[in-house]
Amino acid sequence: MVQFYIQPDSDIPASNQLFNQIRFAIASRQFPPGHRLPSTRQLAMQTGLHRNTISKVYRQLEDHGLVEAQAGSGIYVKALGHEGPSRASSPILQYYPQANQIIQQSLDNLLSQGCSLNEARELFLAEIDWRLRCSARVLVTAPTQDIGIGQLMAQELEVALKIPVQLVPIEKLAETIEQVPSGTVVTSRYFIGEAEAVAGPRSVRVIPVDIYDFAKEIALVQQLPKGTYLGIVSLSSGLLRATEVIIHSLRGDDVLVMTAQLPDDYKINAIVRGAKVVICDQASVKSVKDAILANREEIIRPPQLVCCENYIGSKSINLLKRELGLN
């Protein structure tokens, strides 16, 4: 069970702390689509917050399109985009024993509505052709104010998918889609609502990717001695803000945190001169290493450098490959 930590004496409102932690759990797939969130009573017992505060956080999550309330049942993580099992274009029953049944049921449903076999064939082929066209063009999108997170996703996906990936700010997504309507939009679950609002009406599919859960890094932060100076360096301003809130929720003022966004060399230099541990993303690791080397005469003991392996979870990348027909 995911544990949430609230610092009651923090300057950050408790509701903001909880909101960011739950959103992180959803984005990293610790709470996968269809997962039932803890009841307000359970979460109140765990965090010490009033149930009204927790209800407010759940309403915020619902407003962001991340969860949905089911009357008499609870709050559930929404399935966004095409998150169901991938529909193979030419299934081999030996490897996909349920494929035949799925196809038959789909065909039966169409026939029961009065569709002819030829019309059903045309519909199936049109869907397959559309997906193939979408797979030929992948757009990664993120808000302009945090385009760094888009750059992280685009860099990782180009390496993992081995196809060209185009980075487009959400604010320019509509214009880009109008020029070339076919394609697949990929974004973090943090921005899925905004991306679907633009792409959905234009019949362009949007696929959310789940972020890496940072379990190793979180475990490291929890074990740091009190008073440790911790540096965080990233290409993304949004990732830095979320990280600060989560670390503060875990450790309060026990750990001194300083962050720097590429390419702020001044802050990065300050971090490597004073921090005991520096955590960074793949895009920042070279700059941090260069800063350590440039400041070696002023550093008594170089900081421990921890580079996060990726931003997107490996399972999510594999699902995306299947969805794009790249397996």
mmCIF file with all atom_site columns, N, CA and C in Angstrom, residues 34-101:
data_model
loop_
_atom_site.group_PDB
_atom_site.id
_atom_site.type_symbol
_atom_site.label_atom_id
_atom_site.label_alt_id
_atom_site.label_comp_id
_atom_site.label_asym_id
_atom_site.label_entity_id
_atom_site.label_seq_id
_atom_site.pdbx_PDB_ins_code
_atom_site.Cartn_x
_atom_site.Cartn_y
_atom_site.Cartn_z
_atom_site.occupancy
_atom_site.B_iso_or_equiv
_atom_site.pdbx_formal_charge
_atom_site.auth_seq_id
_atom_site.auth_comp_id
_atom_site.auth_asym_id
_atom_site.auth_atom_id
_atom_site.pdbx_PDB_model_num
ATOM 1   N N  . GLY A 1 34  ? -8.076  2.234   -13.034 1.00 0.00 ? 34  GLY A N  1
ATOM 2   C CA . GLY A 1 34  ? -9.025  1.323   -12.409 1.00 0.00 ? 34  GLY A CA 1
ATOM 3   C C  . GLY A 1 34  ? -8.780  1.100   -10.936 1.00 0.00 ? 34  GLY A C  1
ATOM 4   N N  . HIS A 1 35  ? -7.656  1.602   -10.417 1.00 0.00 ? 35  HIS A N  1
ATOM 5   C CA . HIS A 1 35  ? -7.345  1.411   -9.001  1.00 0.00 ? 35  HIS A CA 1
ATOM 6   C C  . HIS A 1 35  ? -8.278  2.263   -8.139  1.00 0.00 ? 35  HIS A C  1
ATOM 7   N N  . ARG A 1 36  ? -8.781  1.673   -7.085  1.00 0.00 ? 36  ARG A N  1
ATOM 8   C CA . ARG A 1 36  ? -9.667  2.397   -6.174  1.00 0.00 ? 36  ARG A CA 1
ATOM 9   C C  . ARG A 1 36  ? -8.826  3.132   -5.141  1.00 0.00 ? 36  ARG A C  1
ATOM 10  N N  . LEU A 1 37  ? -8.994  4.447   -5.057  1.00 0.00 ? 37  LEU A N  1
ATOM 11  C CA . LEU A 1 37  ? -8.252  5.232   -4.079  1.00 0.00 ? 37  LEU A CA 1
ATOM 12  C C  . LEU A 1 37  ? -8.743  4.905   -2.673  1.00 0.00 ? 37  LEU A C  1
ATOM 13  N N  . PRO A 1 38  ? -7.874  5.071   -1.666  1.00 0.00 ? 38  PRO A N  1
ATOM 14  C CA . PRO A 1 38  ? -8.319  4.826   -0.286  1.00 0.00 ? 38  PRO A CA 1
ATOM 15  C C  . PRO A 1 38  ? -9.517  5.706   0.056   1.00 0.00 ? 38  PRO A C  1
ATOM 16  N N  . SER A 1 39  ? -10.367 5.214   0.925   1.00 0.00 ? 39  SER A N  1
ATOM 17  C CA . SER A 1 39  ? -11.507 6.024   1.359   1.00 0.00 ? 39  SER A CA 1
ATOM 18  C C  . SER A 1 39  ? -10.987 7.218   2.156   1.00 0.00 ? 39  SER A C  1
ATOM 19  N N  . THR A 1 40  ? -11.806 8.232   2.280   1.00 0.00 ? 40  THR A N  1
ATOM 20  C CA . THR A 1 40  ? -11.384 9.406   3.051   1.00 0.00 ? 40  THR A CA 1
ATOM 21  C C  . THR A 1 40  ? -11.098 9.014   4.504   1.00 0.00 ? 40  THR A C  1
ATOM 22  N N  . ARG A 1 41  ? -11.830 8.040   5.007   1.00 0.00 ? 41  ARG A N  1
ATOM 23  C CA . ARG A 1 41  ? -11.591 7.577   6.382   1.00 0.00 ? 41  ARG A CA 1
ATOM 24  C C  . ARG A 1 41  ? -10.209 6.913   6.503   1.00 0.00 ? 41  ARG A C  1
ATOM 25  N N  . GLN A 1 42  ? -9.885  6.038   5.536   1.00 0.00 ? 42  GLN A N  1
ATOM 26  C CA . GLN A 1 42  ? -8.578  5.364   5.566   1.00 0.00 ? 42  GLN A CA 1
ATOM 27  C C  . GLN A 1 42  ? -7.440  6.378   5.468   1.00 0.00 ? 42  GLN A C  1
ATOM 28  N N  . LEU A 1 43  ? -7.597  7.332   4.543   1.00 0.00 ? 43  LEU A N  1
ATOM 29  C CA . LEU A 1 43  ? -6.527  8.307   4.327   1.00 0.00 ? 43  LEU A CA 1
ATOM 30  C C  . LEU A 1 43  ? -6.417  9.261   5.512   1.00 0.00 ? 43  LEU A C  1
ATOM 31  N N  . ALA A 1 44  ? -7.525  9.557   6.154   1.00 0.00 ? 44  ALA A N  1
ATOM 32  C CA . ALA A 1 44  ? -7.491  10.407  7.346   1.00 0.00 ? 44  ALA A CA 1
ATOM 33  C C  . ALA A 1 44  ? -6.719  9.723   8.467   1.00 0.00 ? 44  ALA A C  1
ATOM 34  N N  . MET A 1 45  ? -6.914  8.408   8.622   1.00 0.00 ? 45  MET A N  1
ATOM 35  C CA . MET A 1 45  ? -6.194  7.661   9.651   1.00 0.00 ? 45  MET A CA 1
ATOM 36  C C  . MET A 1 45  ? -4.705  7.610   9.347   1.00 0.00 ? 45  MET A C  1
ATOM 37  N N  . GLN A 1 46  ? -4.350  7.511   8.064   1.00 0.00 ? 46  GLN A N  1
ATOM 38  C CA . GLN A 1 46  ? -2.945  7.414   7.682   1.00 0.00 ? 46  GLN A CA 1
ATOM 39  C C  . GLN A 1 46  ? -2.213  8.735   7.778   1.00 0.00 ? 46  GLN A C  1
ATOM 40  N N  . THR A 1 47  ? -2.891  9.834   7.367   1.00 0.00 ? 47  THR A N  1
ATOM 41  C CA . THR A 1 47  ? -2.207  11.130  7.268   1.00 0.00 ? 47  THR A CA 1
ATOM 42  C C  . THR A 1 47  ? -2.498  12.078  8.425   1.00 0.00 ? 47  THR A C  1
ATOM 43  N N  . GLY A 1 48  ? -3.593  11.824  9.157   1.00 0.00 ? 48  GLY A N  1
ATOM 44  C CA . GLY A 1 48  ? -3.982  12.742  10.216  1.00 0.00 ? 48  GLY A CA 1
ATOM 45  C C  . GLY A 1 48  ? -4.763  13.945  9.725   1.00 0.00 ? 48  GLY A C  1
ATOM 46  N N  . LEU A 1 49  ? -5.081  13.968  8.414   1.00 0.00 ? 49  LEU A N  1
ATOM 47  C CA . LEU A 1 49  ? -5.830  15.091  7.858   1.00 0.00 ? 49  LEU A CA 1
ATOM 48  C C  . LEU A 1 49  ? -7.329  14.896  8.083   1.00 0.00 ? 49  LEU A C  1
ATOM 49  N N  . HIS A 1 50  ? -8.063  16.002  8.076   1.00 0.00 ? 50  HIS A N  1
ATOM 50  C CA . HIS A 1 50  ? -9.514  15.932  8.194   1.00 0.00 ? 50  HIS A CA 1
ATOM 51  C C  . HIS A 1 50  ? -10.100 15.358  6.905   1.00 0.00 ? 50  HIS A C  1
ATOM 52  N N  . ARG A 1 51  ? -11.186 14.618  7.035   1.00 0.00 ? 51  ARG A N  1
ATOM 53  C CA . ARG A 1 51  ? -11.786 13.984  5.857   1.00 0.00 ? 51  ARG A CA 1
ATOM 54  C C  . ARG A 1 51  ? -12.262 15.023  4.844   1.00 0.00 ? 51  ARG A C  1
ATOM 55  N N  . ASN A 1 52  ? -12.663 16.204  5.305   1.00 0.00 ? 52  ASN A N  1
ATOM 56  C CA . ASN A 1 52  ? -13.076 17.254  4.372   1.00 0.00 ? 52  ASN A CA 1
ATOM 57  C C  . ASN A 1 52  ? -11.914 17.706  3.496   1.00 0.00 ? 52  ASN A C  1
ATOM 58  N N  . THR A 1 53  ? -10.698 17.751  4.091   1.00 0.00 ? 53  THR A N  1
ATOM 59  C CA . THR A 1 53  ? -9.503  18.119  3.326   1.00 0.00 ? 53  THR A CA 1
ATOM 60  C C  . THR A 1 53  ? -9.213  17.079  2.261   1.00 0.00 ? 53  THR A C  1
ATOM 61  N N  . ILE A 1 54  ? -9.360  15.807  2.629   1.00 0.00 ? 54  ILE A N  1
ATOM 62  C CA . ILE A 1 54  ? -9.103  14.732  1.678   1.00 0.00 ? 54  ILE A CA 1
ATOM 63  C C  . ILE A 1 54  ? -10.146 14.752  0.565   1.00 0.00 ? 54  ILE A C  1
ATOM 64  N N  . SER A 1 55  ? -11.388 15.015  0.917   1.00 0.00 ? 55  SER A N  1
ATOM 65  C CA . SER A 1 55  ? -12.446 15.116  -0.097  1.00 0.00 ? 55  SER A CA 1
ATOM 66  C C  . SER A 1 55  ? -12.138 16.247  -1.082  1.00 0.00 ? 55  SER A C  1
ATOM 67  N N  . LYS A 1 56  ? -11.608 17.354  -0.556  1.00 0.00 ? 56  LYS A N  1
ATOM 68  C CA . LYS A 1 56  ? -11.232 18.483  -1.416  1.00 0.00 ? 56  LYS A CA 1
ATOM 69  C C  . LYS A 1 56  ? -10.135 18.070  -2.389  1.00 0.00 ? 56  LYS A C  1
ATOM 70  N N  . VAL A 1 57  ? -9.145  17.309  -1.901  1.00 0.00 ? 57  VAL A N  1
ATOM 71  C CA . VAL A 1 57  ? -8.055  16.835  -2.766  1.00 0.00 ? 57  VAL A CA 1
ATOM 72  C C  . VAL A 1 57  ? -8.611  15.912  -3.848  1.00 0.00 ? 57  VAL A C  1
ATOM 73  N N  . TYR A 1 58  ? -9.531  15.024  -3.472  1.00 0.00 ? 58  TYR A N  1
ATOM 74  C CA . TYR A 1 58  ? -10.126 14.126  -4.456  1.00 0.00 ? 58  TYR A CA 1
ATOM 75  C C  . TYR A 1 58  ? -10.903 14.895  -5.520  1.00 0.00 ? 58  TYR A C  1
ATOM 76  N N  . ARG A 1 59  ? -11.574 15.967  -5.116  1.00 0.00 ? 59  ARG A N  1
ATOM 77  C CA . ARG A 1 59  ? -12.294 16.790  -6.099  1.00 0.00 ? 59  ARG A CA 1
ATOM 78  C C  . ARG A 1 59  ? -11.310 17.472  -7.052  1.00 0.00 ? 59  ARG A C  1
ATOM 79  N N  . GLN A 1 60  ? -10.150 17.902  -6.514  1.00 0.00 ? 60  GLN A N  1
ATOM 80  C CA . GLN A 1 60  ? -9.120  18.495  -7.369  1.00 0.00 ? 60  GLN A CA 1
ATOM 81  C C  . GLN A 1 60  ? -8.626  17.482  -8.396  1.00 0.00 ? 60  GLN A C  1
ATOM 82  N N  . LEU A 1 61  ? -8.386  16.251  -7.945  1.00 0.00 ? 61  LEU A N  1
ATOM 83  C CA . LEU A 1 61  ? -7.928  15.206  -8.854  1.00 0.00 ? 61  LEU A CA 1
ATOM 84  C C  . LEU A 1 61  ? -8.976  14.930  -9.930  1.00 0.00 ? 61  LEU A C  1
ATOM 85  N N  . GLU A 1 62  ? -10.243 14.989  -9.530  1.00 0.00 ? 62  GLU A N  1
ATOM 86  C CA . GLU A 1 62  ? -11.330 14.765  -10.490 1.00 0.00 ? 62  GLU A CA 1
ATOM 87  C C  . GLU A 1 62  ? -11.396 15.923  -11.479 1.00 0.00 ? 62  GLU A C  1
ATOM 88  N N  . ASP A 1 63  ? -11.195 17.145  -10.993 1.00 0.00 ? 63  ASP A N  1
ATOM 89  C CA . ASP A 1 63  ? -11.197 18.312  -11.885 1.00 0.00 ? 63  ASP A CA 1
ATOM 90  C C  . ASP A 1 63  ? -10.068 18.243  -12.896 1.00 0.00 ? 63  ASP A C  1
ATOM 91  N N  . HIS A 1 64  ? -8.956  17.616  -12.514 1.00 0.00 ? 64  HIS A N  1
ATOM 92  C CA . HIS A 1 64  ? -7.812  17.468  -13.418 1.00 0.00 ? 64  HIS A CA 1
ATOM 93  C C  . HIS A 1 64  ? -7.981  16.276  -14.356 1.00 0.00 ? 64  HIS A C  1
ATOM 94  N N  . GLY A 1 65  ? -9.091  15.559  -14.227 1.00 0.00 ? 65  GLY A N  1
ATOM 95  C CA . GLY A 1 65  ? -9.353  14.437  -15.121 1.00 0.00 ? 65  GLY A CA 1
ATOM 96  C C  . GLY A 1 65  ? -8.568  13.184  -14.809 1.00 0.00 ? 65  GLY A C  1
ATOM 97  N N  . LEU A 1 66  ? -8.032  13.076  -13.586 1.00 0.00 ? 66  LEU A N  1
ATOM 98  C CA . LEU A 1 66  ? -7.213  11.932  -13.234 1.00 0.00 ? 66  LEU A CA 1
ATOM 99  C C  . LEU A 1 66  ? -8.006  10.812  -12.574 1.00 0.00 ? 66  LEU A C  1
ATOM 100 N N  . VAL A 1 67  ? -9.085  11.155  -11.900 1.00 0.00 ? 67  VAL A N  1
ATOM 101 C CA . VAL A 1 67  ? -9.896  10.147  -11.223 1.00 0.00 ? 67  VAL A CA 1
ATOM 102 C C  . VAL A 1 67  ? -11.370 10.405  -11.533 1.00 0.00 ? 67  VAL A C  1
ATOM 103 N N  . GLU A 1 68  ? -12.198 9.411   -11.217 1.00 0.00 ? 68  GLU A N  1
ATOM 104 C CA . GLU A 1 68  ? -13.641 9.585   -11.387 1.00 0.00 ? 68  GLU A CA 1
ATOM 105 C C  . GLU A 1 68  ? -14.354 8.919   -10.220 1.00 0.00 ? 68  GLU A C  1
ATOM 106 N N  . ALA A 1 69  ? -15.425 9.549   -9.785  1.00 0.00 ? 69  ALA A N  1
ATOM 107 C CA . ALA A 1 69  ? -16.217 9.015   -8.676  1.00 0.00 ? 69  ALA A CA 1
ATOM 108 C C  . ALA A 1 69  ? -17.298 8.095   -9.224  1.00 0.00 ? 69  ALA A C  1
ATOM 109 N N  . GLN A 1 70  ? -17.426 6.932   -8.606  1.00 0.00 ? 70  GLN A N  1
ATOM 110 C CA . GLN A 1 70  ? -18.480 5.992   -8.965  1.00 0.00 ? 70  GLN A CA 1
ATOM 111 C C  . GLN A 1 70  ? -19.419 5.892   -7.780  1.00 0.00 ? 70  GLN A C  1
ATOM 112 N N  . ALA A 1 71  ? -20.650 6.299   -7.997  1.00 0.00 ? 71  ALA A N  1
ATOM 113 C CA . ALA A 1 71  ? -21.634 6.390   -6.911  1.00 0.00 ? 71  ALA A CA 1
ATOM 114 C C  . ALA A 1 71  ? -21.739 5.081   -6.141  1.00 0.00 ? 71  ALA A C  1
ATOM 115 N N  . GLY A 1 72  ? -21.595 5.184   -4.830  1.00 0.00 ? 72  GLY A N  1
ATOM 116 C CA . GLY A 1 72  ? -21.733 4.028   -3.966  1.00 0.00 ? 72  GLY A CA 1
ATOM 117 C C  . GLY A 1 72  ? -20.552 3.086   -3.978  1.00 0.00 ? 72  GLY A C  1
ATOM 118 N N  . SER A 1 73  ? -19.515 3.428   -4.737  1.00 0.00 ? 73  SER A N  1
ATOM 119 C CA . SER A 1 73  ? -18.368 2.521   -4.853  1.00 0.00 ? 73  SER A CA 1
ATOM 120 C C  . SER A 1 73  ? -17.072 3.160   -4.387  1.00 0.00 ? 73  SER A C  1
ATOM 121 N N  . GLY A 1 74  ? -16.795 4.387   -4.839  1.00 0.00 ? 74  GLY A N  1
ATOM 122 C CA . GLY A 1 74  ? -15.565 5.053   -4.427  1.00 0.00 ? 74  GLY A CA 1
ATOM 123 C C  . GLY A 1 74  ? -14.975 5.895   -5.540  1.00 0.00 ? 74  GLY A C  1
ATOM 124 N N  . ILE A 1 75  ? -13.712 6.269   -5.352  1.00 0.00 ? 75  ILE A N  1
ATOM 125 C CA . ILE A 1 75  ? -12.977 7.085   -6.320  1.00 0.00 ? 75  ILE A CA 1
ATOM 126 C C  . ILE A 1 75  ? -11.968 6.183   -7.025  1.00 0.00 ? 75  ILE A C  1
ATOM 127 N N  . TYR A 1 76  ? -11.976 6.215   -8.357  1.00 0.00 ? 76  TYR A N  1
ATOM 128 C CA . TYR A 1 76  ? -11.118 5.325   -9.130  1.00 0.00 ? 76  TYR A CA 1
ATOM 129 C C  . TYR A 1 76  ? -10.242 6.124   -10.093 1.00 0.00 ? 76  TYR A C  1
ATOM 130 N N  . VAL A 1 77  ? -9.018  5.617   -10.338 1.00 0.00 ? 77  VAL A N  1
ATOM 131 C CA . VAL A 1 77  ? -8.122  6.224   -11.319 1.00 0.00 ? 77  VAL A CA 1
ATOM 132 C C  . VAL A 1 77  ? -8.705  5.988   -12.706 1.00 0.00 ? 77  VAL A C  1
ATOM 133 N N  . LYS A 1 78  ? -8.793  7.049   -13.490 1.00 0.00 ? 78  LYS A N  1
ATOM 134 C CA . LYS A 1 78  ? -9.393  6.940   -14.821 1.00 0.00 ? 78  LYS A CA 1
ATOM 135 C C  . LYS A 1 78  ? -8.446  6.250   -15.793 1.00 0.00 ? 78  LYS A C  1
ATOM 136 N N  . ALA A 1 79  ? -9.017  5.467   -16.693 1.00 0.00 ? 79  ALA A N  1
ATOM 137 C CA . ALA A 1 79  ? -8.271  4.921   -17.826 1.00 0.00 ? 79  ALA A CA 1
ATOM 138 C C  . ALA A 1 79  ? -8.306  5.970   -18.918 1.00 0.00 ? 79  ALA A C  1
ATOM 139 N N  . LEU A 1 80  ? -7.140  6.484   -19.285 1.00 0.00 ? 80  LEU A N  1
ATOM 140 C CA . LEU A 1 80  ? -7.063  7.597   -20.222 1.00 0.00 ? 80  LEU A CA 1
ATOM 141 C C  . LEU A 1 80  ? -6.445  7.160   -21.536 1.00 0.00 ? 80  LEU A C  1
ATOM 142 N N  . GLY A 1 81  ? -6.889  7.772   -22.617 1.00 0.00 ? 81  GLY A N  1
ATOM 143 C CA . GLY A 1 81  ? -6.323  7.433   -23.910 1.00 0.00 ? 81  GLY A CA 1
ATOM 144 C C  . GLY A 1 81  ? -6.610  5.977   -24.247 1.00 0.00 ? 81  GLY A C  1
ATOM 145 N N  . HIS A 1 82  ? -5.722  5.371   -25.011 1.00 0.00 ? 82  HIS A N  1
ATOM 146 C CA . HIS A 1 82  ? -5.865  3.968   -25.402 1.00 0.00 ? 82  HIS A CA 1
ATOM 147 C C  . HIS A 1 82  ? -5.014  3.135   -24.464 1.00 0.00 ? 82  HIS A C  1
ATOM 148 N N  . GLU A 1 83  ? -5.537  2.854   -23.269 1.00 0.00 ? 83  GLU A N  1
ATOM 149 C CA . GLU A 1 83  ? -4.756  2.134   -22.270 1.00 0.00 ? 83  GLU A CA 1
ATOM 150 C C  . GLU A 1 83  ? -5.125  0.669   -22.174 1.00 0.00 ? 83  GLU A C  1
ATOM 151 N N  . GLY A 1 84  ? -6.094  0.262   -22.934 1.00 0.00 ? 84  GLY A N  1
ATOM 152 C CA . GLY A 1 84  ? -6.475  -1.141  -22.910 1.00 0.00 ? 84  GLY A CA 1
ATOM 153 C C  . GLY A 1 84  ? -5.466  -1.986  -23.661 1.00 0.00 ? 84  GLY A C  1
ATOM 154 N N  . PRO A 1 85  ? -5.657  -3.294  -23.678 1.00 0.00 ? 85  PRO A N  1
ATOM 155 C CA . PRO A 1 85  ? -4.746  -4.171  -24.412 1.00 0.00 ? 85  PRO A CA 1
ATOM 156 C C  . PRO A 1 85  ? -4.698  -3.783  -25.875 1.00 0.00 ? 85  PRO A C  1
ATOM 157 N N  . SER A 1 86  ? -3.517  -3.863  -26.468 1.00 0.00 ? 86  SER A N  1
ATOM 158 C CA . SER A 1 86  ? -3.328  -3.502  -27.866 1.00 0.00 ? 86  SER A CA 1
ATOM 159 C C  . SER A 1 86  ? -4.050  -4.496  -28.774 1.00 0.00 ? 86  SER A C  1
ATOM 160 N N  . ARG A 1 87  ? -4.695  -3.971  -29.848 1.00 0.00 ? 87  ARG A N  1
ATOM 161 C CA . ARG A 1 87  ? -5.375  -4.834  -30.797 1.00 0.00 ? 87  ARG A CA 1
ATOM 162 C C  . ARG A 1 87  ? -4.427  -5.116  -31.952 1.00 0.00 ? 87  ARG A C  1
ATOM 163 N N  . ALA A 1 88  ? -3.929  -6.359  -32.041 1.00 0.00 ? 88  ALA A N  1
ATOM 164 C CA . ALA A 1 88  ? -2.965  -6.713  -33.075 1.00 0.00 ? 88  ALA A CA 1
ATOM 165 C C  . ALA A 1 88  ? -3.635  -6.658  -34.439 1.00 0.00 ? 88  ALA A C  1
ATOM 166 N N  . SER A 1 89  ? -2.879  -6.181  -35.459 1.00 0.00 ? 89  SER A N  1
ATOM 167 C CA . SER A 1 89  ? -3.455  -6.044  -36.782 1.00 0.00 ? 89  SER A CA 1
ATOM 168 C C  . SER A 1 89  ? -3.622  -7.385  -37.475 1.00 0.00 ? 89  SER A C  1
ATOM 169 N N  . SER A 1 90  ? -2.778  -8.375  -37.185 1.00 0.00 ? 90  SER A N  1
ATOM 170 C CA . SER A 1 90  ? -2.919  -9.705  -37.775 1.00 0.00 ? 90  SER A CA 1
ATOM 171 C C  . SER A 1 90  ? -2.585  -10.725 -36.694 1.00 0.00 ? 90  SER A C  1
ATOM 172 N N  . PRO A 1 91  ? -3.495  -11.002 -35.805 1.00 0.00 ? 91  PRO A N  1
ATOM 173 C CA . PRO A 1 91  ? -3.209  -11.856 -34.657 1.00 0.00 ? 91  PRO A CA 1
ATOM 174 C C  . PRO A 1 91  ? -2.895  -13.301 -35.062 1.00 0.00 ? 91  PRO A C  1
ATOM 175 N N  . ILE A 1 92  ? -1.937  -13.880 -34.385 1.00 0.00 ? 92  ILE A N  1
ATOM 176 C CA . ILE A 1 92  ? -1.593  -15.293 -34.568 1.00 0.00 ? 92  ILE A CA 1
ATOM 177 C C  . ILE A 1 92  ? -2.160  -16.025 -33.366 1.00 0.00 ? 92  ILE A C  1
ATOM 178 N N  . LEU A 1 93  ? -3.171  -16.819 -33.620 1.00 0.00 ? 93  LEU A N  1
ATOM 179 C CA . LEU A 1 93  ? -3.921  -17.411 -32.519 1.00 0.00 ? 93  LEU A CA 1
ATOM 180 C C  . LEU A 1 93  ? -3.062  -18.265 -31.599 1.00 0.00 ? 93  LEU A C  1
ATOM 181 N N  . GLN A 1 94  ? -1.975  -18.782 -32.119 1.00 0.00 ? 94  GLN A N  1
ATOM 182 C CA . GLN A 1 94  ? -1.088  -19.592 -31.281 1.00 0.00 ? 94  GLN A CA 1
ATOM 183 C C  . GLN A 1 94  ? -0.517  -18.773 -30.128 1.00 0.00 ? 94  GLN A C  1
ATOM 184 N N  . TYR A 1 95  ? -0.265  -17.511 -30.400 1.00 0.00 ? 95  TYR A N  1
ATOM 185 C CA . TYR A 1 95  ? 0.312   -16.637 -29.387 1.00 0.00 ? 95  TYR A CA 1
ATOM 186 C C  . TYR A 1 95  ? -0.742  -15.790 -28.674 1.00 0.00 ? 95  TYR A C  1
ATOM 187 N N  . TYR A 1 96  ? -1.878  -15.601 -29.326 1.00 0.00 ? 96  TYR A N  1
ATOM 188 C CA . TYR A 1 96  ? -2.940  -14.790 -28.751 1.00 0.00 ? 96  TYR A CA 1
ATOM 189 C C  . TYR A 1 96  ? -4.240  -15.602 -28.734 1.00 0.00 ? 96  TYR A C  1
ATOM 190 N N  . PRO A 1 97  ? -4.348  -16.548 -27.834 1.00 0.00 ? 97  PRO A N  1
ATOM 191 C CA . PRO A 1 97  ? -5.490  -17.473 -27.846 1.00 0.00 ? 97  PRO A CA 1
ATOM 192 C C  . PRO A 1 97  ? -6.845  -16.800 -27.670 1.00 0.00 ? 97  PRO A C  1
ATOM 193 N N  . GLN A 1 98  ? -6.877  -15.613 -27.049 1.00 0.00 ? 98  GLN A N  1
ATOM 194 C CA . GLN A 1 98  ? -8.152  -14.930 -26.840 1.00 0.00 ? 98  GLN A CA 1
ATOM 195 C C  . GLN A 1 98  ? -8.540  -14.040 -28.017 1.00 0.00 ? 98  GLN A C  1
ATOM 196 N N  . ALA A 1 99  ? -7.622  -13.872 -28.980 1.00 0.00 ? 99  ALA A N  1
ATOM 197 C CA . ALA A 1 99  ? -7.876  -12.928 -30.072 1.00 0.00 ? 99  ALA A CA 1
ATOM 198 C C  . ALA A 1 99  ? -9.094  -13.323 -30.888 1.00 0.00 ? 99  ALA A C  1
ATOM 199 N N  . ASN A 1 100 ? -9.219  -14.619 -31.178 1.00 0.00 ? 100 ASN A N  1
ATOM 200 C CA . ASN A 1 100 ? -10.334 -15.066 -32.003 1.00 0.00 ? 100 ASN A CA 1
ATOM 201 C C  . ASN A 1 100 ? -11.673 -14.738 -31.341 1.00 0.00 ? 100 ASN A C  1
ATOM 202 N N  . GLN A 1 101 ? -11.759 -14.971 -30.031 1.00 0.00 ? 101 GLN A N  1
ATOM 203 C CA . GLN A 1 101 ? -12.990 -14.697 -29.299 1.00 0.00 ? 101 GLN A CA 1
ATOM 204 C C  . GLN A 1 101 ? -13.305 -13.207 -29.306 1.00 0.00 ? 101 GLN A C  1
#
